[in-house]
Amino acid sequence: SAGKEERGDRPSFLFPTVEAGMITTKMLAEALERQLEGTPHFLVHAEVRPSGKAIVEVDNDQAITLSDLAVINKGLREVFGEAIDDLELEVNSPGMGRPFRVERQYRKHIGRLVEVLKTDSKLVRGQLVAFDANGISVRIEQPSKVKGRPAKLDQETTAIPFADIKSTQASVKFN
């Protein structure tokens, strides 16, 4: 049976045959959403590039582990079978210093320091206090006037509409 995909004892109607090179970004994202349903993990980004590289970014409300990413990778290979072998599959977490792409990343980072690059090119650093459909609220960090002293957060919050935000990312503070 040359060219026929083997799927073990599993009924073939559960796994529609995907021809090599035919996995689309939409198919990849839908398979991931089904796989992640009911878990603390969430899809940040999925993309199949014309170059034959599939990039998947998955996060977790707390922290995602290498073991979690390996299970997700394995799950995708089970869904797509041999068709995924034609792609260079990269499954990872968004990582520090990467702009937020989805609402759940904002929720995850409430109470933490973020850097907001505004559309006017100004960089705002502060503690993310809240977010809604319109934008975010931040307690802006003010540098200390005394050399060597840590910066302080404003007591009041500043609203920044999403229309004024080019990107937001988690900020790491080293003491």
PDB file of C-alpha atoms in Angstrom:
ATOM      1  CA  SER A   1       0.000   0.000   0.000  1.00  0.00           C
ATOM      2  CA  ALA A   2       2.471   2.628  -1.230  1.00  0.00           C
ATOM      3  CA  GLY A   3       1.523   6.213  -0.429  1.00  0.00           C
ATOM      4  CA  LYS A   4      -1.187   5.179   2.051  1.00  0.00           C
ATOM      5  CA  GLU A   5      -0.885   6.758   5.490  1.00  0.00           C
ATOM      6  CA  GLU A   6      -0.897   4.347   8.396  1.00  0.00           C
ATOM      7  CA  ARG A   7      -2.767   5.516  11.482  1.00  0.00           C
ATOM      8  CA  GLY A   8      -2.508   2.394  13.629  1.00  0.00           C
ATOM      9  CA  ASP A   9      -5.745   1.118  15.122  1.00  0.00           C
ATOM     10  CA  ARG A  10      -7.401   4.526  15.166  1.00  0.00           C
ATOM     11  CA  PRO A  11     -10.404   5.005  12.853  1.00  0.00           C
ATOM     12  CA  SER A  12      -9.340   7.082   9.854  1.00  0.00           C
ATOM     13  CA  PHE A  13     -12.460   9.288   9.956  1.00  0.00           C
ATOM     14  CA  LEU A  14     -11.072  10.863  13.162  1.00  0.00           C
ATOM     15  CA  PHE A  15      -7.984  12.000  11.280  1.00  0.00           C
ATOM     16  CA  PRO A  16      -8.805  13.549   7.936  1.00  0.00           C
ATOM     17  CA  THR A  17      -5.919  12.856   5.620  1.00  0.00           C
ATOM     18  CA  VAL A  18      -3.721  15.920   5.209  1.00  0.00           C
ATOM     19  CA  GLU A  19      -1.531  15.880   2.157  1.00  0.00           C
ATOM     20  CA  ALA A  20       2.093  16.898   2.537  1.00  0.00           C
ATOM     21  CA  GLY A  21       2.565  20.653   2.210  1.00  0.00           C
ATOM     22  CA  MET A  22      -1.127  21.287   2.754  1.00  0.00           C
ATOM     23  CA  ILE A  23      -1.142  22.273   6.434  1.00  0.00           C
ATOM     24  CA  THR A  24      -2.352  25.859   6.664  1.00  0.00           C
ATOM     25  CA  THR A  25      -2.048  28.394   9.473  1.00  0.00           C
ATOM     26  CA  LYS A  26      -5.812  28.044  10.057  1.00  0.00           C
ATOM     27  CA  MET A  27      -5.592  24.241  10.344  1.00  0.00           C
ATOM     28  CA  LEU A  28      -2.643  24.533  12.731  1.00  0.00           C
ATOM     29  CA  ALA A  29      -4.402  27.120  14.927  1.00  0.00           C
ATOM     30  CA  GLU A  30      -7.642  25.091  15.053  1.00  0.00           C
ATOM     31  CA  ALA A  31      -5.765  21.908  16.018  1.00  0.00           C
ATOM     32  CA  LEU A  32      -3.953  23.820  18.762  1.00  0.00           C
ATOM     33  CA  GLU A  33      -7.154  25.388  20.129  1.00  0.00           C
ATOM     34  CA  ARG A  34      -8.743  21.907  20.363  1.00  0.00           C
ATOM     35  CA  GLN A  35      -5.620  20.492  22.036  1.00  0.00           C
ATOM     36  CA  LEU A  36      -5.329  23.345  24.562  1.00  0.00           C
ATOM     37  CA  GLU A  37      -9.031  23.414  25.489  1.00  0.00           C
ATOM     38  CA  GLY A  38      -9.516  22.646  29.172  1.00  0.00           C
ATOM     39  CA  THR A  39      -5.839  23.245  30.034  1.00  0.00           C
ATOM     40  CA  PRO A  40      -4.210  26.325  31.634  1.00  0.00           C
ATOM     41  CA  HIS A  41      -2.324  26.814  28.335  1.00  0.00           C
ATOM     42  CA  PHE A  42      -3.377  29.278  25.643  1.00  0.00           C
ATOM     43  CA  LEU A  43      -2.398  29.936  22.047  1.00  0.00           C
ATOM     44  CA  VAL A  44      -0.459  33.144  21.513  1.00  0.00           C
ATOM     45  CA  HIS A  45       0.482  32.694  17.852  1.00  0.00           C
ATOM     46  CA  ALA A  46       0.467  30.059  15.118  1.00  0.00           C
ATOM     47  CA  GLU A  47       1.814  30.511  11.616  1.00  0.00           C
ATOM     48  CA  VAL A  48       2.790  28.324   8.679  1.00  0.00           C
ATOM     49  CA  ARG A  49       5.272  30.237   6.561  1.00  0.00           C
ATOM     50  CA  PRO A  50       5.752  29.715   2.810  1.00  0.00           C
ATOM     51  CA  SER A  51       9.332  28.635   3.616  1.00  0.00           C
ATOM     52  CA  GLY A  52       7.939  25.474   5.212  1.00  0.00           C
ATOM     53  CA  LYS A  53       8.403  26.561   8.819  1.00  0.00           C
ATOM     54  CA  ALA A  54       5.534  26.265  11.314  1.00  0.00           C
ATOM     55  CA  ILE A  55       5.868  28.508  14.344  1.00  0.00           C
ATOM     56  CA  VAL A  56       3.718  27.960  17.412  1.00  0.00           C
ATOM     57  CA  GLU A  57       3.779  30.095  20.559  1.00  0.00           C
ATOM     58  CA  VAL A  58       1.874  28.797  23.572  1.00  0.00           C
ATOM     59  CA  ASP A  59       1.769  30.279  27.058  1.00  0.00           C
ATOM     60  CA  ASN A  60       0.261  29.443  30.427  1.00  0.00           C
ATOM     61  CA  ASP A  61      -1.404  31.622  33.053  1.00  0.00           C
ATOM     62  CA  GLN A  62       1.479  30.788  35.437  1.00  0.00           C
ATOM     63  CA  ALA A  63       4.531  29.416  33.612  1.00  0.00           C
ATOM     64  CA  ILE A  64       4.875  26.943  30.775  1.00  0.00           C
ATOM     65  CA  THR A  65       7.523  24.216  30.962  1.00  0.00           C
ATOM     66  CA  LEU A  66       9.627  22.464  28.340  1.00  0.00           C
ATOM     67  CA  SER A  67       7.692  19.306  29.187  1.00  0.00           C
ATOM     68  CA  ASP A  68       4.396  21.098  28.395  1.00  0.00           C
ATOM     69  CA  LEU A  69       5.794  22.258  25.046  1.00  0.00           C
ATOM     70  CA  ALA A  70       6.984  18.731  24.211  1.00  0.00           C
ATOM     71  CA  VAL A  71       3.480  17.341  24.893  1.00  0.00           C
ATOM     72  CA  ILE A  72       1.960  20.012  22.615  1.00  0.00           C
ATOM     73  CA  ASN A  73       4.497  19.184  19.879  1.00  0.00           C
ATOM     74  CA  LYS A  74       3.658  15.468  20.181  1.00  0.00           C
ATOM     75  CA  GLY A  75      -0.065  16.220  20.037  1.00  0.00           C
ATOM     76  CA  LEU A  76       0.357  18.152  16.778  1.00  0.00           C
ATOM     77  CA  ARG A  77       2.336  15.267  15.289  1.00  0.00           C
ATOM     78  CA  GLU A  78      -0.479  12.874  16.243  1.00  0.00           C
ATOM     79  CA  VAL A  79      -3.118  15.092  14.630  1.00  0.00           C
ATOM     80  CA  PHE A  80      -1.269  15.759  11.373  1.00  0.00           C
ATOM     81  CA  GLY A  81       0.712  12.542  11.020  1.00  0.00           C
ATOM     82  CA  GLU A  82       3.361  12.390   8.322  1.00  0.00           C
ATOM     83  CA  ALA A  83       2.143  15.631   6.715  1.00  0.00           C
ATOM     84  CA  ILE A  84       3.805  17.629   9.479  1.00  0.00           C
ATOM     85  CA  ASP A  85       7.172  16.034   8.694  1.00  0.00           C
ATOM     86  CA  ASP A  86       7.417  18.354   5.670  1.00  0.00           C
ATOM     87  CA  LEU A  87       7.392  21.355   8.011  1.00  0.00           C
ATOM     88  CA  GLU A  88      10.066  22.585  10.360  1.00  0.00           C
ATOM     89  CA  LEU A  89       7.894  22.653  13.488  1.00  0.00           C
ATOM     90  CA  GLU A  90       8.906  25.084  16.236  1.00  0.00           C
ATOM     91  CA  VAL A  91       6.824  24.989  19.437  1.00  0.00           C
ATOM     92  CA  ASN A  92       7.861  27.494  22.107  1.00  0.00           C
ATOM     93  CA  SER A  93       6.705  30.063  24.640  1.00  0.00           C
ATOM     94  CA  PRO A  94       6.616  33.754  23.725  1.00  0.00           C
ATOM     95  CA  GLY A  95       9.543  34.535  26.014  1.00  0.00           C
ATOM     96  CA  MET A  96      10.581  37.720  27.760  1.00  0.00           C
ATOM     97  CA  GLY A  97      11.062  40.777  25.645  1.00  0.00           C
ATOM     98  CA  ARG A  98       8.435  39.705  23.094  1.00  0.00           C
ATOM     99  CA  PRO A  99       5.409  41.966  22.562  1.00  0.00           C
ATOM    100  CA  PHE A 100       2.049  40.751  23.864  1.00  0.00           C
ATOM    101  CA  ARG A 101      -0.213  39.388  21.134  1.00  0.00           C
ATOM    102  CA  VAL A 102      -3.331  38.228  22.978  1.00  0.00           C
ATOM    103  CA  GLU A 103      -5.579  39.478  25.793  1.00  0.00           C
ATOM    104  CA  ARG A 104      -4.634  36.629  28.126  1.00  0.00           C
ATOM    105  CA  GLN A 105      -1.028  37.843  28.185  1.00  0.00           C
ATOM    106  CA  TYR A 106      -2.219  41.169  29.613  1.00  0.00           C
ATOM    107  CA  ARG A 107      -4.280  39.331  32.255  1.00  0.00           C
ATOM    108  CA  LYS A 108      -1.259  37.161  33.162  1.00  0.00           C
ATOM    109  CA  HIS A 109       0.923  40.243  33.715  1.00  0.00           C
ATOM    110  CA  ILE A 110      -1.419  42.314  35.922  1.00  0.00           C
ATOM    111  CA  GLY A 111       0.630  43.461  38.917  1.00  0.00           C
ATOM    112  CA  ARG A 112       3.911  43.042  37.037  1.00  0.00           C
ATOM    113  CA  LEU A 113       6.215  45.549  35.386  1.00  0.00           C
ATOM    114  CA  VAL A 114       5.659  46.185  31.690  1.00  0.00           C
ATOM    115  CA  GLU A 115       7.199  48.388  29.029  1.00  0.00           C
ATOM    116  CA  VAL A 116       4.761  50.130  26.727  1.00  0.00           C
ATOM    117  CA  LEU A 117       6.024  51.560  23.447  1.00  0.00           C
ATOM    118  CA  LYS A 118       3.535  54.197  22.396  1.00  0.00           C
ATOM    119  CA  THR A 119       2.723  55.154  18.819  1.00  0.00           C
ATOM    120  CA  ASP A 120       4.502  58.489  19.420  1.00  0.00           C
ATOM    121  CA  SER A 121       7.700  56.438  20.123  1.00  0.00           C
ATOM    122  CA  LYS A 122       7.675  57.278  23.861  1.00  0.00           C
ATOM    123  CA  LEU A 123       8.533  54.351  26.132  1.00  0.00           C
ATOM    124  CA  VAL A 124       6.535  54.049  29.363  1.00  0.00           C
ATOM    125  CA  ARG A 125       7.615  51.638  32.079  1.00  0.00           C
ATOM    126  CA  GLY A 126       5.383  50.769  34.992  1.00  0.00           C
ATOM    127  CA  GLN A 127       3.171  48.293  36.772  1.00  0.00           C
ATOM    128  CA  LEU A 128       0.225  46.945  34.783  1.00  0.00           C
ATOM    129  CA  VAL A 129      -2.813  47.492  37.008  1.00  0.00           C
ATOM    130  CA  ALA A 130      -5.732  46.675  34.697  1.00  0.00           C
ATOM    131  CA  PHE A 131      -6.857  46.261  31.104  1.00  0.00           C
ATOM    132  CA  ASP A 132     -10.144  46.271  29.253  1.00  0.00           C
ATOM    133  CA  ALA A 133     -11.358  46.441  25.654  1.00  0.00           C
ATOM    134  CA  ASN A 134     -10.165  50.061  25.368  1.00  0.00           C
ATOM    135  CA  GLY A 135      -6.669  49.903  26.806  1.00  0.00           C
ATOM    136  CA  ILE A 136      -4.537  49.423  29.891  1.00  0.00           C
ATOM    137  CA  SER A 137      -3.956  51.196  33.203  1.00  0.00           C
ATOM    138  CA  VAL A 138      -0.393  51.552  34.447  1.00  0.00           C
ATOM    139  CA  ARG A 139       1.267  52.968  37.560  1.00  0.00           C
ATOM    140  CA  ILE A 140       4.131  54.710  35.780  1.00  0.00           C
ATOM    141  CA  GLU A 141       7.645  54.249  37.151  1.00  0.00           C
ATOM    142  CA  GLN A 142       9.395  57.528  38.005  1.00  0.00           C
ATOM    143  CA  PRO A 143      13.198  57.531  38.232  1.00  0.00           C
ATOM    144  CA  SER A 144      14.631  58.466  41.623  1.00  0.00           C
ATOM    145  CA  LYS A 145      16.120  61.936  41.958  1.00  0.00           C
ATOM    146  CA  VAL A 146      18.786  60.424  44.211  1.00  0.00           C
ATOM    147  CA  LYS A 147      21.464  58.427  42.417  1.00  0.00           C
ATOM    148  CA  GLY A 148      21.467  54.762  43.405  1.00  0.00           C
ATOM    149  CA  ARG A 149      17.932  54.749  44.793  1.00  0.00           C
ATOM    150  CA  PRO A 150      15.313  52.601  43.084  1.00  0.00           C
ATOM    151  CA  ALA A 151      12.619  54.131  40.909  1.00  0.00           C
ATOM    152  CA  LYS A 152       9.157  54.598  42.443  1.00  0.00           C
ATOM    153  CA  LEU A 153       5.725  53.876  41.028  1.00  0.00           C
ATOM    154  CA  ASP A 154       3.139  56.657  40.805  1.00  0.00           C
ATOM    155  CA  GLN A 155       0.303  56.266  43.308  1.00  0.00           C
ATOM    156  CA  GLU A 156      -2.304  57.071  40.661  1.00  0.00           C
ATOM    157  CA  THR A 157      -2.829  55.038  37.510  1.00  0.00           C
ATOM    158  CA  THR A 158      -2.522  56.321  33.965  1.00  0.00           C
ATOM    159  CA  ALA A 159      -4.864  55.024  31.277  1.00  0.00           C
ATOM    160  CA  ILE A 160      -3.250  54.259  27.933  1.00  0.00           C
ATOM    161  CA  PRO A 161      -5.696  53.484  25.093  1.00  0.00           C
ATOM    162  CA  PHE A 162      -4.782  50.591  22.784  1.00  0.00           C
ATOM    163  CA  ALA A 163      -4.945  53.068  19.890  1.00  0.00           C
ATOM    164  CA  ASP A 164      -1.877  54.785  21.412  1.00  0.00           C
ATOM    165  CA  ILE A 165       0.079  51.545  21.973  1.00  0.00           C
ATOM    166  CA  LYS A 166       2.520  50.173  19.446  1.00  0.00           C
ATOM    167  CA  SER A 167       3.604  47.275  21.704  1.00  0.00           C
ATOM    168  CA  THR A 168       3.566  46.077  25.306  1.00  0.00           C
ATOM    169  CA  GLN A 169       5.973  43.571  26.799  1.00  0.00           C
ATOM    170  CA  ALA A 170       6.955  42.225  30.191  1.00  0.00           C
ATOM    171  CA  SER A 171       9.825  44.089  31.830  1.00  0.00           C
ATOM    172  CA  VAL A 172      12.533  42.487  33.897  1.00  0.00           C
ATOM    173  CA  LYS A 173      13.992  44.449  36.796  1.00  0.00           C
ATOM    174  CA  PHE A 174      17.514  43.712  37.992  1.00  0.00           C
ATOM    175  CA  ASN A 175      18.582  45.136  41.343  1.00  0.00           C
TER     176      ASN A 175
END
